[in-house]
PDB file of C-alpha atoms in Angstrom:
ATOM      1  CA  UNK A   1       7.818   2.656   6.063  1.00  0.00           C
ATOM      2  CA  UNK A   2       9.501  -0.477   7.320  1.00  0.00           C
ATOM      3  CA  UNK A   3       8.480  -3.881   5.950  1.00  0.00           C
ATOM      4  CA  UNK A   4       9.688  -7.068   7.620  1.00  0.00           C
ATOM      5  CA  UNK A   5       9.478 -10.425   5.873  1.00  0.00           C
ATOM      6  CA  UNK A   6       9.914 -13.655   7.859  1.00  0.00           C
ATOM      7  CA  UNK A   7      10.529 -17.237   6.718  1.00  0.00           C
ATOM      8  CA  UNK A   8       9.561 -19.988   7.124  1.00  0.00           C
ATOM      9  CA  UNK A   9       6.007 -19.672   8.410  1.00  0.00           C
ATOM     10  CA  UNK A  10       6.219 -23.114  10.019  1.00  0.00           C
ATOM     11  CA  UNK A  11       9.217 -25.176  11.057  1.00  0.00           C
ATOM     12  CA  UNK A  12       9.418 -28.646  12.561  1.00  0.00           C
ATOM     13  CA  UNK A  13      12.638 -30.009  13.989  1.00  0.00           C
ATOM     14  CA  UNK A  14      13.642 -33.042  15.997  1.00  0.00           C
ATOM     15  CA  UNK A  15      14.592 -32.435  19.580  1.00  0.00           C
ATOM     16  CA  UNK A  16      18.292 -31.659  19.796  1.00  0.00           C
ATOM     17  CA  UNK A  17      18.533 -30.313  16.259  1.00  0.00           C
ATOM     18  CA  UNK A  18      19.012 -26.655  15.372  1.00  0.00           C
ATOM     19  CA  UNK A  19      16.356 -24.268  14.114  1.00  0.00           C
ATOM     20  CA  UNK A  20      16.960 -21.204  11.963  1.00  0.00           C
ATOM     21  CA  UNK A  21      14.464 -18.462  11.222  1.00  0.00           C
ATOM     22  CA  UNK A  22      15.256 -15.685   8.751  1.00  0.00           C
ATOM     23  CA  UNK A  23      13.972 -12.158   8.338  1.00  0.00           C
ATOM     24  CA  UNK A  24      14.583  -9.342   5.890  1.00  0.00           C
ATOM     25  CA  UNK A  25      13.815  -5.679   6.323  1.00  0.00           C
ATOM     26  CA  UNK A  26      13.363  -2.816   3.899  1.00  0.00           C
ATOM     27  CA  UNK A  27      14.286   0.363   5.797  1.00  0.00           C
ATOM     28  CA  UNK A  28      18.042   0.919   5.838  1.00  0.00           C
ATOM     29  CA  UNK A  29      17.521   3.325   8.754  1.00  0.00           C
ATOM     30  CA  UNK A  30      16.337   0.499  10.997  1.00  0.00           C
ATOM     31  CA  UNK A  31      18.863  -0.164  13.744  1.00  0.00           C
ATOM     32  CA  UNK A  32      17.207  -2.401  16.300  1.00  0.00           C
ATOM     33  CA  UNK A  33      16.024  -5.952  15.684  1.00  0.00           C
ATOM     34  CA  UNK A  34      14.353  -7.891  18.488  1.00  0.00           C
ATOM     35  CA  UNK A  35      13.004 -11.424  18.477  1.00  0.00           C
ATOM     36  CA  UNK A  36       9.905 -12.362  20.442  1.00  0.00           C
ATOM     37  CA  UNK A  37       8.608 -15.750  21.514  1.00  0.00           C
ATOM     38  CA  UNK A  38       4.883 -16.197  21.979  1.00  0.00           C
ATOM     39  CA  UNK A  39       3.519 -19.309  23.592  1.00  0.00           C
ATOM     40  CA  UNK A  40      -0.093 -20.237  23.061  1.00  0.00           C
ATOM     41  CA  UNK A  41      -2.421 -17.864  24.865  1.00  0.00           C
ATOM     42  CA  UNK A  42       0.399 -15.741  26.245  1.00  0.00           C
ATOM     43  CA  UNK A  43       1.932 -12.379  25.511  1.00  0.00           C
ATOM     44  CA  UNK A  44       5.015 -11.981  23.292  1.00  0.00           C
ATOM     45  CA  UNK A  45       8.242 -12.107  25.297  1.00  0.00           C
ATOM     46  CA  UNK A  46      11.575 -10.705  24.168  1.00  0.00           C
ATOM     47  CA  UNK A  47      14.178 -13.451  23.895  1.00  0.00           C
ATOM     48  CA  UNK A  48      17.087 -11.676  22.218  1.00  0.00           C
ATOM     49  CA  UNK A  49      17.788  -8.508  20.296  1.00  0.00           C
ATOM     50  CA  UNK A  50      20.568  -7.027  18.194  1.00  0.00           C
ATOM     51  CA  UNK A  51      21.531  -3.528  17.199  1.00  0.00           C
ATOM     52  CA  UNK A  52      22.935  -2.430  13.872  1.00  0.00           C
ATOM     53  CA  UNK A  53      26.456  -1.885  15.203  1.00  0.00           C
ATOM     54  CA  UNK A  54      26.795  -5.574  16.048  1.00  0.00           C
ATOM     55  CA  UNK A  55      26.956  -8.539  13.675  1.00  0.00           C
ATOM     56  CA  UNK A  56      26.172 -11.344  16.083  1.00  0.00           C
ATOM     57  CA  UNK A  57      24.871 -11.847  19.593  1.00  0.00           C
ATOM     58  CA  UNK A  58      24.543 -15.034  21.582  1.00  0.00           C
ATOM     59  CA  UNK A  59      22.691 -15.992  24.744  1.00  0.00           C
ATOM     60  CA  UNK A  60      23.114 -19.648  25.706  1.00  0.00           C
ATOM     61  CA  UNK A  61      21.311 -21.695  23.041  1.00  0.00           C
ATOM     62  CA  UNK A  62      20.002 -18.664  21.172  1.00  0.00           C
ATOM     63  CA  UNK A  63      21.942 -16.493  18.749  1.00  0.00           C
ATOM     64  CA  UNK A  64      21.050 -13.755  16.323  1.00  0.00           C
ATOM     65  CA  UNK A  65      23.073 -12.615  13.322  1.00  0.00           C
ATOM     66  CA  UNK A  66      22.673  -9.409  11.351  1.00  0.00           C
ATOM     67  CA  UNK A  67      23.837  -8.563   7.846  1.00  0.00           C
ATOM     68  CA  UNK A  68      23.245  -4.849   7.338  1.00  0.00           C
ATOM     69  CA  UNK A  69      24.396  -4.855   3.757  1.00  0.00           C
ATOM     70  CA  UNK A  70      21.896  -7.490   2.762  1.00  0.00           C
ATOM     71  CA  UNK A  71      19.306  -6.214   5.252  1.00  0.00           C
ATOM     72  CA  UNK A  72      18.615  -9.546   6.811  1.00  0.00           C
ATOM     73  CA  UNK A  73      18.889 -11.070  10.264  1.00  0.00           C
ATOM     74  CA  UNK A  74      18.430 -14.573  11.563  1.00  0.00           C
ATOM     75  CA  UNK A  75      17.576 -16.392  14.773  1.00  0.00           C
ATOM     76  CA  UNK A  76      19.451 -19.579  15.569  1.00  0.00           C
ATOM     77  CA  UNK A  77      18.324 -21.987  18.266  1.00  0.00           C
ATOM     78  CA  UNK A  78      20.652 -24.888  19.000  1.00  0.00           C
ATOM     79  CA  UNK A  79      19.928 -28.112  20.871  1.00  0.00           C
ATOM     80  CA  UNK A  80      16.212 -27.501  20.603  1.00  0.00           C
ATOM     81  CA  UNK A  81      13.912 -28.703  23.370  1.00  0.00           C
ATOM     82  CA  UNK A  82      10.142 -29.274  23.402  1.00  0.00           C
ATOM     83  CA  UNK A  83       9.688 -26.098  25.446  1.00  0.00           C
ATOM     84  CA  UNK A  84      11.111 -24.132  22.518  1.00  0.00           C
ATOM     85  CA  UNK A  85       7.878 -24.883  20.643  1.00  0.00           C
ATOM     86  CA  UNK A  86       6.115 -21.554  20.127  1.00  0.00           C
ATOM     87  CA  UNK A  87       5.567 -18.815  17.583  1.00  0.00           C
ATOM     88  CA  UNK A  88       8.583 -16.601  17.019  1.00  0.00           C
ATOM     89  CA  UNK A  89       8.349 -13.068  15.656  1.00  0.00           C
ATOM     90  CA  UNK A  90      11.138 -10.895  14.334  1.00  0.00           C
ATOM     91  CA  UNK A  91      10.767  -7.132  14.268  1.00  0.00           C
ATOM     92  CA  UNK A  92      12.515  -4.012  13.070  1.00  0.00           C
ATOM     93  CA  UNK A  93      12.675  -0.510  14.495  1.00  0.00           C
ATOM     94  CA  UNK A  94      14.325   2.644  13.189  1.00  0.00           C
ATOM     95  CA  UNK A  95      14.364   4.388  16.539  1.00  0.00           C
ATOM     96  CA  UNK A  96      11.492   6.090  18.359  1.00  0.00           C
ATOM     97  CA  UNK A  97       9.092   4.294  16.091  1.00  0.00           C
ATOM     98  CA  UNK A  98       6.814   1.364  16.792  1.00  0.00           C
ATOM     99  CA  UNK A  99       8.098  -2.099  16.076  1.00  0.00           C
ATOM    100  CA  UNK A 100       7.114  -3.624  12.751  1.00  0.00           C
ATOM    101  CA  UNK A 101       6.692  -7.375  13.080  1.00  0.00           C
ATOM    102  CA  UNK A 102       7.227 -10.223  10.706  1.00  0.00           C
ATOM    103  CA  UNK A 103       4.351 -12.643  10.186  1.00  0.00           C
ATOM    104  CA  UNK A 104       5.761 -15.180  12.614  1.00  0.00           C
ATOM    105  CA  UNK A 105       7.196 -18.691  12.510  1.00  0.00           C
ATOM    106  CA  UNK A 106       5.459 -21.555  14.268  1.00  0.00           C
ATOM    107  CA  UNK A 107       8.241 -23.784  15.583  1.00  0.00           C
ATOM    108  CA  UNK A 108       7.444 -27.335  16.615  1.00  0.00           C
ATOM    109  CA  UNK A 109      10.113 -29.371  18.374  1.00  0.00           C
ATOM    110  CA  UNK A 110       9.340 -33.054  18.133  1.00  0.00           C
ATOM    111  CA  UNK A 111      10.494 -35.198  21.009  1.00  0.00           C
TER     112      UNK A 111
ATOM    113  CA  UNK B   1      11.445  -4.299  33.054  1.00  0.00           C
ATOM    114  CA  UNK B   2       8.028  -2.677  33.025  1.00  0.00           C
ATOM    115  CA  UNK B   3       5.084  -4.482  34.589  1.00  0.00           C
ATOM    116  CA  UNK B   4       1.941  -3.970  32.560  1.00  0.00           C
ATOM    117  CA  UNK B   5      -1.562  -4.600  33.794  1.00  0.00           C
ATOM    118  CA  UNK B   6      -4.108  -4.845  31.011  1.00  0.00           C
ATOM    119  CA  UNK B   7      -7.787  -5.414  31.591  1.00  0.00           C
ATOM    120  CA  UNK B   8     -10.148  -6.949  30.941  1.00  0.00           C
ATOM    121  CA  UNK B   9      -8.303 -10.127  29.984  1.00  0.00           C
ATOM    122  CA  UNK B  10     -11.270 -11.261  27.931  1.00  0.00           C
ATOM    123  CA  UNK B  11     -14.815 -10.243  27.119  1.00  0.00           C
ATOM    124  CA  UNK B  12     -17.750 -11.312  25.015  1.00  0.00           C
ATOM    125  CA  UNK B  13     -19.693  -8.365  23.648  1.00  0.00           C
ATOM    126  CA  UNK B  14     -22.808  -7.760  21.635  1.00  0.00           C
ATOM    127  CA  UNK B  15     -22.418  -6.224  18.207  1.00  0.00           C
ATOM    128  CA  UNK B  16     -23.032  -2.492  18.130  1.00  0.00           C
ATOM    129  CA  UNK B  17     -21.663  -1.948  21.638  1.00  0.00           C
ATOM    130  CA  UNK B  18     -18.289  -0.556  22.709  1.00  0.00           C
ATOM    131  CA  UNK B  19     -15.543  -1.912  24.952  1.00  0.00           C
ATOM    132  CA  UNK B  20     -12.791   0.050  26.664  1.00  0.00           C
ATOM    133  CA  UNK B  21      -9.514  -1.703  27.409  1.00  0.00           C
ATOM    134  CA  UNK B  22      -7.174  -0.309  30.035  1.00  0.00           C
ATOM    135  CA  UNK B  23      -3.393  -0.488  30.194  1.00  0.00           C
ATOM    136  CA  UNK B  24      -1.589   0.491  33.398  1.00  0.00           C
ATOM    137  CA  UNK B  25       2.201   0.442  33.742  1.00  0.00           C
ATOM    138  CA  UNK B  26       4.079   0.396  37.020  1.00  0.00           C
ATOM    139  CA  UNK B  27       6.647   2.973  35.889  1.00  0.00           C
ATOM    140  CA  UNK B  28       6.835   5.916  33.556  1.00  0.00           C
ATOM    141  CA  UNK B  29       7.328   4.946  29.942  1.00  0.00           C
ATOM    142  CA  UNK B  30       8.188   6.951  26.887  1.00  0.00           C
ATOM    143  CA  UNK B  31       5.945   5.274  24.385  1.00  0.00           C
ATOM    144  CA  UNK B  32       2.729   3.285  24.494  1.00  0.00           C
ATOM    145  CA  UNK B  33       1.218   1.416  21.587  1.00  0.00           C
ATOM    146  CA  UNK B  34      -1.845  -0.629  20.828  1.00  0.00           C
ATOM    147  CA  UNK B  35      -1.637  -3.728  18.653  1.00  0.00           C
ATOM    148  CA  UNK B  36      -4.215  -6.146  17.323  1.00  0.00           C
ATOM    149  CA  UNK B  37      -3.483  -9.827  16.859  1.00  0.00           C
ATOM    150  CA  UNK B  38      -6.027 -11.923  15.015  1.00  0.00           C
ATOM    151  CA  UNK B  39      -5.964 -15.685  15.651  1.00  0.00           C
ATOM    152  CA  UNK B  40      -2.827 -17.266  14.236  1.00  0.00           C
ATOM    153  CA  UNK B  41      -1.617 -13.960  12.861  1.00  0.00           C
ATOM    154  CA  UNK B  42       1.101 -11.432  13.571  1.00  0.00           C
ATOM    155  CA  UNK B  43       0.812  -8.219  15.530  1.00  0.00           C
ATOM    156  CA  UNK B  44      -0.638  -5.261  13.648  1.00  0.00           C
ATOM    157  CA  UNK B  45      -0.102  -1.784  15.025  1.00  0.00           C
ATOM    158  CA  UNK B  46      -3.307   0.166  15.570  1.00  0.00           C
ATOM    159  CA  UNK B  47      -1.859   3.400  16.912  1.00  0.00           C
ATOM    160  CA  UNK B  48       0.712   5.135  19.073  1.00  0.00           C
ATOM    161  CA  UNK B  49      -0.846   6.595  22.208  1.00  0.00           C
ATOM    162  CA  UNK B  50       0.524  10.105  22.751  1.00  0.00           C
ATOM    163  CA  UNK B  51       0.402  11.686  26.170  1.00  0.00           C
ATOM    164  CA  UNK B  52      -1.939  14.636  26.275  1.00  0.00           C
ATOM    165  CA  UNK B  53      -2.647  14.692  22.556  1.00  0.00           C
ATOM    166  CA  UNK B  54      -4.387  12.712  19.861  1.00  0.00           C
ATOM    167  CA  UNK B  55      -3.073   9.258  19.076  1.00  0.00           C
ATOM    168  CA  UNK B  56      -1.210   8.573  15.838  1.00  0.00           C
ATOM    169  CA  UNK B  57      -3.128   5.986  13.837  1.00  0.00           C
ATOM    170  CA  UNK B  58      -1.806   3.546  11.289  1.00  0.00           C
ATOM    171  CA  UNK B  59      -3.325   3.119   7.877  1.00  0.00           C
ATOM    172  CA  UNK B  60      -6.648   1.335   8.100  1.00  0.00           C
ATOM    173  CA  UNK B  61      -7.428   2.430  11.661  1.00  0.00           C
ATOM    174  CA  UNK B  62      -9.406   5.563  12.523  1.00  0.00           C
ATOM    175  CA  UNK B  63     -10.101   7.489  15.677  1.00  0.00           C
ATOM    176  CA  UNK B  64     -13.875   7.137  15.464  1.00  0.00           C
ATOM    177  CA  UNK B  65     -13.567   3.345  15.577  1.00  0.00           C
ATOM    178  CA  UNK B  66     -10.631   3.077  17.995  1.00  0.00           C
ATOM    179  CA  UNK B  67     -10.525   6.142  20.237  1.00  0.00           C
ATOM    180  CA  UNK B  68      -7.435   6.154  22.447  1.00  0.00           C
ATOM    181  CA  UNK B  69      -6.594   8.144  25.536  1.00  0.00           C
ATOM    182  CA  UNK B  70      -3.307   8.622  27.344  1.00  0.00           C
ATOM    183  CA  UNK B  71      -3.760  11.116  30.179  1.00  0.00           C
ATOM    184  CA  UNK B  72      -0.332  10.485  31.741  1.00  0.00           C
ATOM    185  CA  UNK B  73       2.907   8.537  31.290  1.00  0.00           C
ATOM    186  CA  UNK B  74       1.631   5.298  32.850  1.00  0.00           C
ATOM    187  CA  UNK B  75      -1.943   4.811  31.633  1.00  0.00           C
ATOM    188  CA  UNK B  76      -3.778   4.429  28.350  1.00  0.00           C
ATOM    189  CA  UNK B  77      -7.140   3.182  27.142  1.00  0.00           C
ATOM    190  CA  UNK B  78      -8.296   1.799  23.816  1.00  0.00           C
ATOM    191  CA  UNK B  79     -11.983   1.729  22.976  1.00  0.00           C
ATOM    192  CA  UNK B  80     -13.346  -0.534  20.284  1.00  0.00           C
ATOM    193  CA  UNK B  81     -16.518   1.226  19.144  1.00  0.00           C
ATOM    194  CA  UNK B  82     -19.676  -0.006  17.448  1.00  0.00           C
ATOM    195  CA  UNK B  83     -18.290  -3.522  17.420  1.00  0.00           C
ATOM    196  CA  UNK B  84     -18.914  -6.138  14.758  1.00  0.00           C
ATOM    197  CA  UNK B  85     -17.804  -9.796  14.657  1.00  0.00           C
ATOM    198  CA  UNK B  86     -14.820  -8.712  12.522  1.00  0.00           C
ATOM    199  CA  UNK B  87     -13.454  -6.911  15.582  1.00  0.00           C
ATOM    200  CA  UNK B  88     -13.050 -10.230  17.388  1.00  0.00           C
ATOM    201  CA  UNK B  89      -9.338 -10.400  18.118  1.00  0.00           C
ATOM    202  CA  UNK B  90      -6.696 -10.040  20.784  1.00  0.00           C
ATOM    203  CA  UNK B  91      -5.750  -6.471  21.611  1.00  0.00           C
ATOM    204  CA  UNK B  92      -2.352  -5.844  23.178  1.00  0.00           C
ATOM    205  CA  UNK B  93      -0.873  -2.860  24.895  1.00  0.00           C
ATOM    206  CA  UNK B  94       2.885  -2.367  24.443  1.00  0.00           C
ATOM    207  CA  UNK B  95       5.286   0.056  26.107  1.00  0.00           C
ATOM    208  CA  UNK B  96       8.875   1.197  25.827  1.00  0.00           C
ATOM    209  CA  UNK B  97      10.480   2.291  29.075  1.00  0.00           C
ATOM    210  CA  UNK B  98      12.341   5.515  29.743  1.00  0.00           C
ATOM    211  CA  UNK B  99      15.804   5.380  28.221  1.00  0.00           C
ATOM    212  CA  UNK B 100      15.217   1.950  26.728  1.00  0.00           C
ATOM    213  CA  UNK B 101      14.307   0.353  23.449  1.00  0.00           C
ATOM    214  CA  UNK B 102      12.869  -2.962  24.568  1.00  0.00           C
ATOM    215  CA  UNK B 103       9.128  -3.250  24.059  1.00  0.00           C
ATOM    216  CA  UNK B 104       7.047  -4.993  26.714  1.00  0.00           C
ATOM    217  CA  UNK B 105       3.546  -6.320  26.208  1.00  0.00           C
ATOM    218  CA  UNK B 106       0.466  -6.537  28.342  1.00  0.00           C
ATOM    219  CA  UNK B 107      -1.185  -9.929  28.643  1.00  0.00           C
ATOM    220  CA  UNK B 108      -3.732  -9.007  26.021  1.00  0.00           C
ATOM    221  CA  UNK B 109      -7.513  -8.706  25.871  1.00  0.00           C
ATOM    222  CA  UNK B 110      -9.320 -11.459  24.014  1.00  0.00           C
ATOM    223  CA  UNK B 111     -12.433  -9.891  22.529  1.00  0.00           C
ATOM    224  CA  UNK B 112     -15.272 -11.891  21.036  1.00  0.00           C
ATOM    225  CA  UNK B 113     -18.131 -10.040  19.363  1.00  0.00           C
ATOM    226  CA  UNK B 114     -21.373 -11.954  18.909  1.00  0.00           C
TER     227      UNK B 114
END
C-alpha cells in the first residue's frame, strides 16, 4: 500500500519568510495529493491539492509542486503570517482509496 | 462542499463501556471513512464504511472492537467497544462527495477513557 513520508516534523520561520514542506510517496499509482491544515482543536481543512497530470499549482501565497519521477511533492507558503501557524499534513491517494497521510509538520510563524 | 455533523464532540467514559459516534452528511457521498488521531499525531485510518455491507478495516483494527454501520449514503456510526485508556483519542469521520475526490472531515470526537 501507499506510504507517505513528510519532512520536517517541525518548522519555525520568521513572519514574511517562506516555508517549504516536503513529502515523498511510494505508490506510483497514486495520482492525487492534497494538503491539509489543522489548527489546534479543529478539523483538518483542505488548502490545496494537485493531480498527477500537473507539475505545479498555485493559490495566492500557497503553491504545490509535484515530481512524479522522483515521487515527491512539496508545499510552499510565501510571505508567511502568524495565522499560518498550524499543523500541515500531506496525503496521497491512488483513486477510490482512502487518503494516506504523512505524519504532519508543525509550522510556527514568529512575529 | 459537504457539511458533516459529527457527535458527540467530546465524551469522558468509564473503561469497559462502549461509545457510539455518529456522522451525518448533508448530501449523498460516495465514500465514508473513520480515522483516529492521537494527541500530536497524524491521522490513522480505522476503516472504510461501506453502505449496506461490512466495513473494510485496516491492519490493527478489528470489527469486534470498532463496529461500524452505514445504513445509507449519508450516515455512519463508529462504536468504540470495551474501552480502555489507550482508546483515548480523537475520532474523525471523513467523506468524499459524489463525483469528487476532495475529502472533508467532521469536527471530531474527543474521547477520554478513565
